[in-house]
Structures are given as structure tokens and as C-alpha cells.
Amino acid sequence: MRFRAKMVDVGCLNHFTRVVNTISKLTKTCTLRLTADNIYFMLSDKVANGGVSMWCELSQANFFDEFQLEGVSTEANEIYLELLPENLARALKTAQNAKSLKIKLTKKHCPCLTLAAELPSLSSVSRVVTHDIPVDVIPRRLWQDFKEPSVPDFDVSIYLPPLKTMKNVVDRMKNLSNHMVLEANQNGEMNLKIETDLVSVSTHFKDLGNPSWGDDGSQGGPSQDRVPEAMAHARVDIRKLQQFLTSQQVNPSKAMCNIVSERMLHFILLHEDVSLQYFIPAVA
Amino acid sequence: MSLSFEKCARKIFCKNSHCVQQGIQQISELTYNSRSMPLSTQSQGGDDQYVLVASLDNVRNLSNILKAIAFKDHALFNATRNGLKVTVEDSKCLQANAFIQAEIFQEFTIQEDSVCFQVNLTVLLDCLTIFGGSTVPGVTTALRMCYNGYGYPLTLFLEEGGVVTVCKINTQEPEEPIDFEFCSTNVTNKVILQSDSLKEAFSELDMTSEILQITMSPSQPYFRLSTFGNAGNAHYDYPKDSDMMELFQCTKTQTNRYKMSLLKPSTKALALSCKVSVRTDTRGFLSLQYLVRNDDGQICFVEYYCCPDEEVEEE
């Protein structure tokens, strides 16, 4: 098993840092999957996490100038590692204006992901900051636990309003209640609602637009028979939604939400070369 | 940008644009049947059935001043033709009032001489700042506040950038506020200060002291704040001819002690204000009046009344 990669472009480095920061805000631990083409950050549906799962995919060619990977075997040319994304985020912080960043899988006292950042220096001697991030190598027999989540059969699919606006509203609602109802229809309308003994609050967004998922229905999009005005709703833990909104540092080029009525919310964020999916289960 | 927004806000909140009004009505009916208030299931007509309707182009003009008195959950609202008075009390020893004159509101309609209700202030403030209370110029949240009368919830319609939020805050049985009987004829000492000078003193007060002692006197030390804390005693003296002292009217030497924990909340009002009047009456009761200028340059008042902690022998 070998892995070695190098990044020299400062734009790529910043972008990669932002992605890692987002992940570190979303979850304490996650699985890093490395393949010849892609890097994945994954969190699978665990009850201890409140059933939240996450799937973030980036194409390595858009970030790295060198990328060498030898997986566990030729037919399974992949590596699965478990790590604390916060450690990775912290290491990247010191590499902010690095001239180059090397990432490799090393064997120190334990398996480590070693980040070596070459910092700009006034003298001819270069300054290198090295971080060793302990990782757990996930054996092949457990790989099947980390499958890409299939897009669920949702009832409504809607584009989200600016995430900052949504975050402000959700932040306040969290002060007032523990649970929130998110509902939307195929007419571009979305409502966020809470109701307690003291107060009921509902925020109404309109003209958001609905993504099209193809007419053949093969992608599991909303049924054509659905009344556009009919709301599909799911009641969720506000903290999970807040965590998701807080983690977003830049407005994605596309942000959408799929609602599986009374079962789950499926969020998809698309940046140019990064996609992030986030699943929040509904509560009764 | 700001103009077009205001236009758009007015359109939504203007009393006369009936269809929009109905739209909001529909939203509110569709969204909630307020379960806890069975009365509100009665038919909802136009504006005439509201005993109180108040609209603001910029919700910060209300939320900021309410923040200045937000030290307890329960707030008593008393609306008259002159405007809105909001009262918060603590331990029967401290009372804070915020006055928002009718002119501050773009619309202020009241059907009765006096409309009284009590709500949870923390909840109200969360609702008023639902869009984050942005300070970006040109982006303001418009508010329309309606109350149907006894037994009904307080309904808020908030709008920012085309997004509408409807809040229904359940009202509580109003409790009679304490009358501190602070009357200007009994005032013995009075000073008016620029708030900046008092802000500085308050930010440096020794909070390990349980009390704040205020001395006002026609002779030295004129106006003195004293603390008695773990690290020793501290006195802050203001000369009566300082630039910061706008008015100095002290007739008699008076030294009174006030619980620091009671006065602490008033620093919120102090932070917002530009001038403050400090008065004490013959009984040693303290009145702090703050003049607060809002985003639009209009003036509102916040006042705090506080009982003295104990009587001190006069020298």
C-alpha cells in the first residue's frame, strides 16, 4: 500500500483547505477513501451520530499535480483510512501559504498521513513543516460498509435559498425549539416551521425552483402525477441541520434538497469539482 | 437598491394593498391553527379586527431597544396612542421601561385607549431577529405586528428580501407592574452625562463588589461611583464642570448603595445610548434614563428604576 501526492497551486490548496474545514465542522471522525481518480470523505449512517450520513467526492486531478496510489492489491486499487478531519484541517492551516504540499501515507509508530508543507523562506534554505496525522487503515472486509448512498426515492426536490439566509433562520429557530419541520413542493416553495408551547414560527421561501431529474423517472425523481402545490415534509433535529449549514464556508454553485416524506432530508451541494451529500433522518 | 427594497416591503406590509394582505392572512391561516388559543379559530377578517397594528420598515428600531431591557423573560407591553411602553422587572427591586413612540412606526393603529399584554421577551427577540438582524446597509427587515386582543397570540410578519416569516407568540396574563412612585418633585439630585463617560466607568467597575455606591453632592466629590471589592475600594469621581457633564443639579449630599447585580443589566441600555440622566429622590431610589438614537436618527427612551440596597447615614 502506497500513497503519495503533491499540490503546488495555492488556489487548489485553499480550495482543498475549505473542503476539509467543511468536513471537520460536519463530523468528528470520517473515512477517507483514496482511489486513482477520486478522493472521498465519508460518514456512514450510524445511530450514535443521530443517523446522519455524509458523502463528499472530489476529483483528485483538480487538486493534485502528482498523485501516486498503490492500493491493497491490483484489483482493489484503493485505500480506506479512518481519521479525525479536525487534525487534517489543523495541519492545512499551517500550510496556508505553502509553496508546495506533499501528502503521503507513512508508517511511524502507527500508520500516519504525513503532510509536509514547504513554506516560503527569505534565505536559500527552505522551511518545511511536517504534520503526522494518525490514521486507522480499514481492512478490505469492512469496505462494503462504505457504499455510495443511493439517491432515495424522494417526493420533492427543490433548490435551496442562499444558505446564509437559511442559516440565520435556523439559528434562531434552534433557540426556540429542538425540532423543525422542513416542507417543500414542486412549485418552488419551501417552509421552515417550528411550534412550541410559547410560539409558532414559519418562514416561507418562494420561487426557489425545482431541479429536474429526467422525465424517464429512472433517477427516482418526483412522480409526474404529483400535484405541484402538494407539500412533502420531514421533521428533523434542528442541530443536525444547523451543523450542516454552519459547515458551509462558501456558497456552492448549486444547493438542493430532496425530501422523502416523513423519512429523510437529502442535501446535495455542488461546487465546480466537489460534491457533498448530507442525509438527515426524520424523527417522529 | 434600498429604495426598491423599501417599496417592495411597503407593498407587502401596506395596509391598503388588500390582496397581499389576504395573501399573508392565508399563509398564516394555512400554516397554523394556534392550538393553545382556541379563540383564534374564529373568523379572521381584515385589519379592523386587530386592536393593535404596528409596522416598521426596519425591525432593528424595535429589536435594539428591546435588547436594552432584556434581562428577564417576561415583558409587559402597554400600547396607547402615544406609542408602546415595554416593562421588565426583577425581584420587585428593579424595573426597566422602554418607550417607542408611535412616530417611530410607519404605521401605528390602536382601536382602544390602552392595549396590554405580556409575552416572553427572549422569544420575541429571537423572532424579531429571525433573519439575523443584518447590519448591511440597504438590507433591512420589515415588520408588521398585530394583536387581536385578550386571549390571542401576538402575530408578527417579517420580511427580508422576499422571504416572509410569520410568528405567533402566545400571550400571557398581564401582571400589574410595580409603581415605583418616582416623581420629579421629589428628586433631590440630578445629573445628565454623555453616555461615553459613564460607559468607560461601567466597563471598569470592580464586579467583585456586591454593591455600587453612588454619591451625589453639591460640593466635593460632586458625583462619585464607588465599589468595595476583593481587591480594595475604588472611587470614580466626575467633576461637575466636565465637558461630559451636561447638567448638574444637586441640592443635597446623598449616598446610596445599589446591588451591582441589579444595575448590571442597565449597561445594555447604556451601551446603546448617547446621553444618560441619573436621578435620586428623597427615598434614595435611583432613576436612570437613557436617550437612545436609532438607525434612522430618531430618539427613544429607556429608563431603569432601582431600589437602594440599604440606607446609609448621611455625613
XYZ file of C-alpha atoms in Angstrom:
599
model
C 0.000 0.000 0.000
C 1.491 3.300 -1.041
C 0.158 6.798 -1.376
C 1.952 9.979 -2.260
C 0.548 13.219 -3.659
C 1.747 16.743 -4.225
C -0.053 20.040 -4.571
C 1.694 23.224 -5.716
C -1.054 25.620 -6.726
C -2.088 27.969 -3.939
C -5.654 28.180 -5.302
C -6.000 24.409 -5.151
C -4.557 24.400 -1.670
C -7.073 26.983 -0.478
C -9.918 25.115 -2.083
C -8.834 21.827 -0.576
C -8.499 23.523 2.834
C -12.051 24.828 2.570
C -13.392 21.389 1.771
C -11.540 19.830 4.697
C -12.745 22.613 7.014
C -16.309 21.941 5.937
C -15.893 18.226 6.647
C -14.310 18.887 10.034
C -17.277 21.016 11.039
C -19.703 18.311 9.992
C -18.207 15.339 11.763
C -15.631 14.327 14.359
C -14.409 11.249 12.568
C -14.741 10.228 8.970
C -13.462 7.780 6.444
C -11.076 8.914 3.759
C -11.186 6.801 0.665
C -8.482 7.178 -1.952
C -8.858 5.847 -5.472
C -6.859 6.517 -8.603
C -9.280 9.233 -9.707
C -11.097 10.490 -6.656
C -10.865 11.354 -3.003
C -13.874 10.672 -0.832
C -14.769 11.819 2.658
C -17.488 9.598 4.042
C -19.577 9.266 7.139
C -21.946 6.382 7.165
C -25.274 6.150 8.822
C -24.551 5.428 12.481
C -27.187 5.635 15.157
C -24.656 7.181 17.543
C -24.397 10.135 15.172
C -28.143 10.558 15.110
C -28.264 8.685 11.831
C -26.652 11.448 9.819
C -24.554 10.402 6.880
C -22.318 12.287 4.514
C -20.650 11.673 1.201
C -18.153 14.107 -0.251
C -16.418 13.428 -3.513
C -13.594 15.344 -5.165
C -11.696 14.628 -8.292
C -8.002 14.363 -7.439
C -6.810 15.739 -10.794
C -8.347 19.114 -9.960
C -6.259 19.449 -6.826
C -3.040 17.494 -7.142
C -0.130 17.807 -9.535
C 1.253 14.422 -8.593
C -0.856 11.546 -7.384
C 0.561 8.063 -6.952
C -1.544 5.343 -5.478
C -0.957 1.650 -4.943
C -3.933 0.096 -3.270
C -4.100 -3.110 -1.274
C -3.983 -5.111 -4.485
C -4.161 -4.519 -8.221
C -7.815 -5.479 -8.488
C -8.716 -3.417 -5.432
C -6.610 -0.380 -6.103
C -7.984 1.681 -3.236
C -7.135 2.744 0.297
C -9.603 3.335 3.133
C -8.462 5.313 6.147
C -10.262 6.489 9.247
C -9.155 9.837 10.623
C -10.199 12.907 12.529
C -10.829 15.583 9.890
C -10.075 18.222 12.500
C -6.424 17.072 12.542
C -6.250 17.414 8.807
C -7.824 20.872 8.954
C -5.323 21.962 11.602
C -2.390 20.703 9.555
C -3.651 22.535 6.484
C -3.924 25.746 8.465
C -0.150 25.958 8.855
C 0.238 25.164 5.174
C -1.880 28.123 4.122
C 0.704 29.960 2.042
C 2.926 27.000 1.355
C 4.838 26.781 -1.903
C 4.020 23.112 -2.065
C 2.280 20.486 -0.017
C 3.148 16.797 -0.019
C 0.790 14.229 1.432
C 1.894 10.647 1.925
C 0.928 7.558 3.797
C 3.696 6.661 6.237
C 4.411 4.056 8.868
C 5.699 5.762 12.013
C 4.799 4.339 15.423
C 1.366 3.920 13.850
C 0.042 4.462 10.329
C 0.089 8.149 9.593
C -0.895 10.559 6.899
C 2.128 12.825 6.711
C 1.669 16.348 5.425
C 4.844 18.229 4.547
C 4.387 21.876 3.682
C 7.239 23.825 2.174
C 6.839 27.379 3.401
C 8.260 30.437 1.650
C 11.627 31.430 3.038
C 13.801 34.505 2.607
C 17.019 32.533 2.659
C 18.005 29.778 0.288
C 17.288 27.161 2.921
C 13.712 26.006 2.677
C 11.422 25.710 5.681
C 9.339 22.590 5.884
C 6.549 21.969 8.382
C 5.588 18.344 8.805
C 2.427 17.005 10.410
C 1.872 13.338 11.165
C -1.810 12.586 11.419
C -2.564 9.180 12.927
C -4.974 7.129 10.824
C -6.574 3.708 11.031
C -6.309 1.600 7.938
C -9.674 -0.008 7.300
C -9.309 -3.661 6.267
C -10.834 -4.744 2.999
C -13.519 -6.904 4.541
C -15.138 -3.771 6.007
C -15.151 -1.791 2.773
C -18.650 -2.854 1.934
C -19.901 -0.708 4.816
C -18.922 2.347 2.815
C -21.014 2.283 -0.317
C -22.151 5.408 -2.048
C -25.615 6.115 -0.755
C -28.182 5.707 -3.470
C -30.368 8.718 -4.180
C -33.538 7.873 -2.318
C -36.979 7.873 -3.912
C -37.866 11.380 -2.955
C -41.215 13.129 -3.148
C -39.987 16.670 -3.745
C -36.709 18.082 -4.979
C -36.036 21.790 -4.521
C -33.177 24.295 -4.863
C -32.204 25.861 -1.543
C -32.270 29.618 -0.872
C -28.943 31.342 -0.073
C -27.511 29.187 2.698
C -26.635 32.221 4.806
C -30.274 33.325 4.950
C -31.322 29.801 5.765
C -28.659 29.551 8.465
C -29.818 32.759 10.159
C -33.381 31.464 10.304
C -32.353 28.015 11.514
C -30.051 29.525 14.159
C -32.933 31.496 15.676
C -35.349 28.615 15.442
C -32.858 26.455 17.287
C -33.083 28.854 20.234
C -36.816 28.265 20.313
C -37.219 24.565 19.602
C -35.358 21.269 19.234
C -37.163 20.067 16.144
C -38.173 21.685 12.942
C -40.370 20.783 10.036
C -38.933 21.399 6.594
C -41.515 21.204 3.850
C -41.429 21.986 0.169
C -43.373 21.397 -3.016
C -42.709 21.076 -6.749
C -43.828 24.690 -7.138
C -40.573 26.180 -5.819
C -41.880 26.842 -2.322
C -40.200 25.827 0.894
C -41.235 26.432 4.510
C -39.304 26.058 7.732
C -41.566 25.671 10.733
C -41.344 25.233 14.453
C -44.076 25.055 17.009
C -43.777 25.066 20.802
C -45.968 25.974 23.751
C -44.673 29.525 23.592
C -44.513 30.296 19.930
C -45.028 29.094 16.410
C -42.766 30.378 13.661
C -42.887 29.662 9.949
C -40.558 31.069 7.320
C -41.720 30.954 3.726
C -39.381 30.876 0.760
C -40.746 31.019 -2.743
C -39.559 30.958 -6.371
C -36.717 28.629 -5.470
C -37.106 26.367 -8.478
C -37.076 22.603 -8.669
C -34.242 20.609 -10.201
C -35.298 18.290 -12.989
C -34.265 14.667 -12.613
C -35.130 13.486 -16.107
C -38.533 12.509 -17.396
C -37.979 8.797 -17.519
C -38.096 8.599 -13.759
C -35.007 6.391 -13.791
C -33.311 8.700 -11.298
C -36.126 8.342 -8.827
C -37.348 11.915 -9.197
C -40.730 13.086 -8.024
C -43.590 11.359 -9.733
C -45.181 13.216 -12.636
C -48.600 12.713 -11.086
C -47.679 14.728 -8.055
C -49.702 17.910 -7.523
C -47.118 20.725 -7.763
C -48.554 22.554 -4.765
C -48.614 19.493 -2.507
C -46.094 19.795 0.297
C -43.789 16.975 1.308
C -42.410 17.389 4.782
C -39.955 15.913 7.238
C -39.414 16.737 10.902
C -35.743 16.794 11.838
C -33.401 17.583 14.697
C -32.574 21.284 14.264
C -28.995 20.786 15.483
C -28.223 18.456 12.593
C -29.490 20.954 10.096
C -27.676 23.775 11.824
C -24.436 21.810 11.799
C -24.789 21.266 8.089
C -25.475 24.955 7.402
C -22.686 26.134 9.729
C -20.155 23.947 7.967
C -20.666 25.765 4.688
C -17.954 28.332 4.175
C -18.644 29.316 0.618
C -21.885 29.400 -1.279
C -21.957 26.358 -3.520
C -22.819 26.810 -7.175
C -25.826 24.585 -6.630
C -27.564 23.593 -3.424
C -30.602 21.396 -3.354
C -32.690 19.352 -1.020
C -34.620 16.180 -1.695
C -37.403 15.320 0.683
C -38.502 11.777 1.293
C -41.766 12.445 3.039
C -41.527 11.781 6.773
C -38.326 9.776 6.281
C -35.351 11.936 5.438
C -33.820 15.065 4.026
C -31.116 14.620 1.422
C -28.955 17.677 0.748
C -26.706 17.967 -2.272
C -24.178 20.751 -2.671
C -22.213 21.134 -5.858
C -19.095 23.226 -6.223
C -17.304 23.016 -9.575
C -15.324 19.913 -8.751
C -16.625 18.935 -5.337
C -19.930 17.388 -4.441
C -21.228 16.981 -0.934
C -24.227 14.955 0.065
C -25.704 15.040 3.528
C -28.544 12.919 4.864
C -30.630 13.813 7.899
C -33.169 11.233 9.035
C -36.635 12.410 10.008
C -37.865 11.996 13.569
C -41.392 11.238 14.619
C -31.258 49.108 -4.096
C -32.559 50.232 -0.732
C -35.327 52.228 -2.329
C -36.646 49.353 -4.340
C -36.494 47.166 -1.288
C -38.494 49.592 0.768
C -41.048 49.808 -1.961
C -41.311 46.077 -2.003
C -41.545 45.898 1.778
C -44.271 48.516 1.770
C -46.169 46.620 -0.844
C -46.245 43.598 1.398
C -46.922 45.421 4.599
C -49.040 48.296 3.388
C -52.479 48.294 4.949
C -54.218 49.193 1.715
C -52.850 46.538 -0.608
C -55.604 44.133 0.075
C -54.601 41.123 -1.953
C -51.156 40.937 -0.394
C -52.796 41.337 2.948
C -55.054 38.446 2.175
C -52.062 36.504 0.978
C -50.371 36.879 4.312
C -53.621 36.087 6.038
C -53.838 32.918 4.024
C -50.301 31.976 4.824
C -50.955 32.427 8.476
C -54.201 30.510 8.366
C -52.725 27.744 6.298
C -49.683 27.449 8.443
C -51.015 27.399 11.927
C -54.175 26.986 13.817
C -52.882 28.199 17.096
C -53.792 25.283 19.301
C -53.262 26.893 22.642
C -55.595 29.786 21.896
C -58.951 28.348 20.925
C -60.429 31.820 20.456
C -58.258 32.443 17.429
C -60.087 29.866 15.380
C -62.791 32.480 14.966
C -63.047 34.026 11.540
C -60.209 36.279 10.521
C -61.235 39.401 8.711
C -59.202 42.386 7.605
C -57.227 44.765 9.744
C -60.250 46.179 11.593
C -60.423 43.282 13.987
C -56.907 43.878 15.242
C -56.841 46.082 18.316
C -53.227 46.920 17.594
C -51.287 47.084 14.335
C -47.758 48.452 14.198
C -45.431 48.427 11.183
C -41.771 49.206 10.862
C -39.560 49.386 7.760
C -36.568 48.479 9.879
C -37.172 45.991 12.658
C -33.896 46.976 14.329
C -35.591 50.144 15.543
C -37.633 47.919 17.824
C -35.335 44.957 18.466
C -32.330 47.050 19.510
C -34.239 48.933 22.140
C -35.868 45.764 23.457
C -32.416 44.215 23.816
C -31.597 47.074 26.201
C -34.180 45.795 28.690
C -33.881 42.061 28.029
C -32.726 40.775 31.399
C -35.811 38.716 32.267
C -38.127 36.603 30.150
C -41.401 38.326 30.880
C -42.147 41.656 29.305
C -45.326 43.639 29.716
C -46.437 45.566 26.652
C -48.670 48.552 27.074
C -49.751 50.326 23.909
C -51.509 53.672 23.844
C -51.994 56.252 21.113
C -48.616 57.711 22.060
C -46.772 54.511 21.365
C -45.509 51.399 23.005
C -44.180 51.005 26.519
C -42.432 47.762 27.391
C -41.735 46.900 31.026
C -39.429 44.269 32.503
C -38.956 43.736 36.239
C -36.616 41.838 38.501
C -37.058 40.857 42.163
C -39.543 43.684 42.766
C -36.471 45.908 43.097
C -35.656 46.787 39.527
C -37.857 47.951 36.716
C -36.884 48.793 33.164
C -39.134 50.578 30.700
C -38.571 51.123 27.017
C -40.666 53.717 25.217
C -41.113 53.533 21.493
C -43.194 56.473 20.345
C -45.902 55.976 17.754
C -43.924 58.189 15.323
C -41.116 55.648 15.168
C -43.509 53.238 13.483
C -44.530 53.689 9.853
C -47.989 52.624 10.923
C -49.421 52.557 14.415
C -53.128 51.865 14.732
C -54.811 51.193 18.006
C -58.543 50.612 18.495
C -58.693 51.028 22.256
C -57.298 53.592 24.692
C -54.859 51.104 26.090
C -53.865 47.625 24.959
C -51.982 45.455 27.408
C -50.382 42.045 27.029
C -47.415 40.090 28.303
C -45.068 37.942 26.197
C -41.784 36.121 26.587
C -39.187 38.719 25.596
C -36.449 36.221 24.739
C -38.778 34.506 22.299
C -39.902 37.830 20.863
C -36.305 38.917 20.283
C -35.450 35.635 18.573
C -38.448 36.175 16.297
C -37.592 39.802 15.542
C -34.047 38.833 14.583
C -35.059 35.721 12.645
C -33.174 36.974 9.575
C -30.053 37.581 11.622
C -30.573 41.299 12.301
C -28.210 42.171 9.489
C -26.353 45.464 9.708
C -25.570 45.530 5.995
C -26.676 48.933 4.671
C -29.686 48.696 2.389
C -30.783 45.353 3.774
C -33.459 45.728 6.398
C -36.154 43.513 7.771
C -39.675 44.944 7.628
C -42.073 44.156 10.436
C -45.807 44.160 10.845
C -47.004 43.387 14.343
C -50.658 42.625 15.029
C -52.594 41.835 18.160
C -56.177 40.688 18.241
C -56.898 41.390 21.871
C -57.074 39.382 25.054
C -56.535 35.666 24.580
C -54.963 35.955 21.144
C -51.324 35.460 20.252
C -49.118 38.350 19.174
C -48.632 37.919 15.441
C -45.520 39.128 13.654
C -44.991 39.250 9.909
C -41.357 39.785 8.999
C -39.994 40.205 5.521
C -36.488 40.447 4.142
C -35.550 40.065 0.502
C -38.890 38.482 -0.412
C -38.746 35.868 2.334
C -41.662 36.084 4.764
C -41.701 34.785 8.327
C -44.892 34.534 10.345
C -44.576 34.224 14.126
C -47.337 33.692 16.609
C -46.200 34.297 20.132
C -48.617 33.184 22.788
C -49.507 35.966 25.158
C -49.654 35.603 28.904
C -51.879 37.075 31.573
C -50.504 40.582 32.097
C -49.170 41.275 35.569
C -49.568 44.704 37.060
C -46.171 46.450 37.033
C -44.845 47.964 40.251
C -45.318 51.676 40.665
C -42.030 52.999 41.976
C -43.718 56.338 42.697
C -40.673 58.102 41.419
C -41.864 61.599 40.915
C -39.844 64.530 39.649
C -40.921 66.805 42.505
C -39.176 64.501 44.974
C -35.922 64.421 43.047
C -33.079 65.699 45.192
C -30.164 65.212 42.835
C -29.890 65.007 39.110
C -27.030 64.873 36.634
C -27.047 64.415 32.875
C -23.942 62.870 31.379
C -22.671 61.959 27.950
C -23.002 58.183 27.910
C -19.421 57.670 26.766
C -18.070 58.860 30.080
C -20.289 56.501 32.036
C -19.609 53.588 29.672
C -15.953 53.884 30.481
C -16.610 53.841 34.203
C -19.044 50.930 33.984
C -16.686 48.835 31.887
C -14.010 49.266 34.551
C -16.246 48.689 37.565
C -14.994 46.093 40.001
C -17.597 43.386 39.586
C -16.396 41.574 42.715
C -18.114 44.337 44.646
C -21.656 43.392 45.603
C -22.813 46.949 45.546
C -22.329 50.143 43.659
C -22.392 53.228 45.831
C -23.441 56.472 44.242
C -22.673 59.765 45.933
C -24.180 62.960 44.634
C -23.429 66.225 46.310
C -23.495 69.989 45.640
C -19.903 70.090 46.975
C -16.909 67.725 46.592
C -16.925 64.962 45.338
C -19.991 66.057 43.289
C -20.680 62.752 41.528
C -18.895 59.640 42.714
C -19.252 55.933 41.925
C -17.679 53.612 44.485
C -17.089 49.875 44.637
C -15.911 47.753 47.544
C -14.461 44.558 46.117
C -11.889 41.881 46.844
C -9.060 43.976 45.518
C -9.956 47.031 47.556
C -12.142 50.086 47.208
C -12.388 52.166 44.093
C -13.922 55.579 43.517
C -14.727 57.217 40.221
C -15.235 60.958 40.534
C -16.761 63.242 37.932
C -16.041 66.958 38.307
C -19.206 68.994 37.867
C -17.705 71.270 35.225
C -16.508 68.420 32.985
C -17.444 68.506 29.291
C -19.146 65.203 29.809
C -21.474 66.679 32.417
C -24.363 68.301 30.580
C -26.364 69.201 33.645
C -25.569 69.215 37.311
C -28.424 69.843 39.745
C -27.608 68.540 43.183
C -29.292 70.086 46.176
C -28.246 67.774 48.976
C -25.453 65.297 49.681
C -26.798 61.808 49.199
C -25.020 58.459 49.362
C -26.907 55.349 48.320
C -25.970 51.764 47.675
C -27.444 49.628 44.904
C -26.991 45.946 44.226
C -24.461 45.517 41.435
C -26.387 42.508 40.132
C -29.454 44.715 39.665
C -27.593 47.510 37.926
C -25.628 45.203 35.631
C -28.465 44.802 33.080
C -28.656 48.576 32.639
C -25.254 48.536 30.926
C -27.038 47.129 27.860
C -29.060 50.308 27.652
C -26.004 52.399 28.412
C -24.124 50.848 25.511
C -26.852 51.937 23.076
C -27.462 55.377 24.462
C -25.876 58.747 23.781
C -26.965 60.557 26.963
C -27.960 59.408 30.384
C -29.745 61.152 33.210
C -29.039 59.926 36.746
C -31.559 60.968 39.400
C -32.194 60.070 43.001
C -35.204 61.010 45.071
C -35.641 61.676 48.781
C -36.017 57.924 49.451
C -32.788 57.118 47.674
C -34.487 55.455 44.719
C -32.409 55.617 41.575
C -33.704 56.532 38.155
C -31.523 56.089 35.094
C -32.889 57.491 31.863
C -31.137 56.698 28.626
C -31.599 58.562 25.412
C -31.181 56.132 22.530
C -30.818 57.176 18.896
C -31.933 54.529 16.404
C -30.635 53.736 12.896
C -32.822 56.469 11.415
C -31.657 59.104 13.898
C -34.933 59.095 15.859
C -34.883 59.225 19.615
C -36.288 56.684 22.061
C -36.021 56.381 25.806
C -35.136 53.563 28.136
C -35.436 54.019 31.865
C -34.384 51.933 34.815
C -35.656 52.297 38.381
C -33.747 50.664 41.177
C -34.351 50.422 44.921
C -31.475 51.300 47.236
C -29.820 48.357 48.950
C -29.723 49.880 52.411
C -29.769 53.241 54.000
C -26.501 54.929 54.689
C -26.071 57.524 57.401
C -25.574 60.902 55.870
C -22.479 62.730 56.950
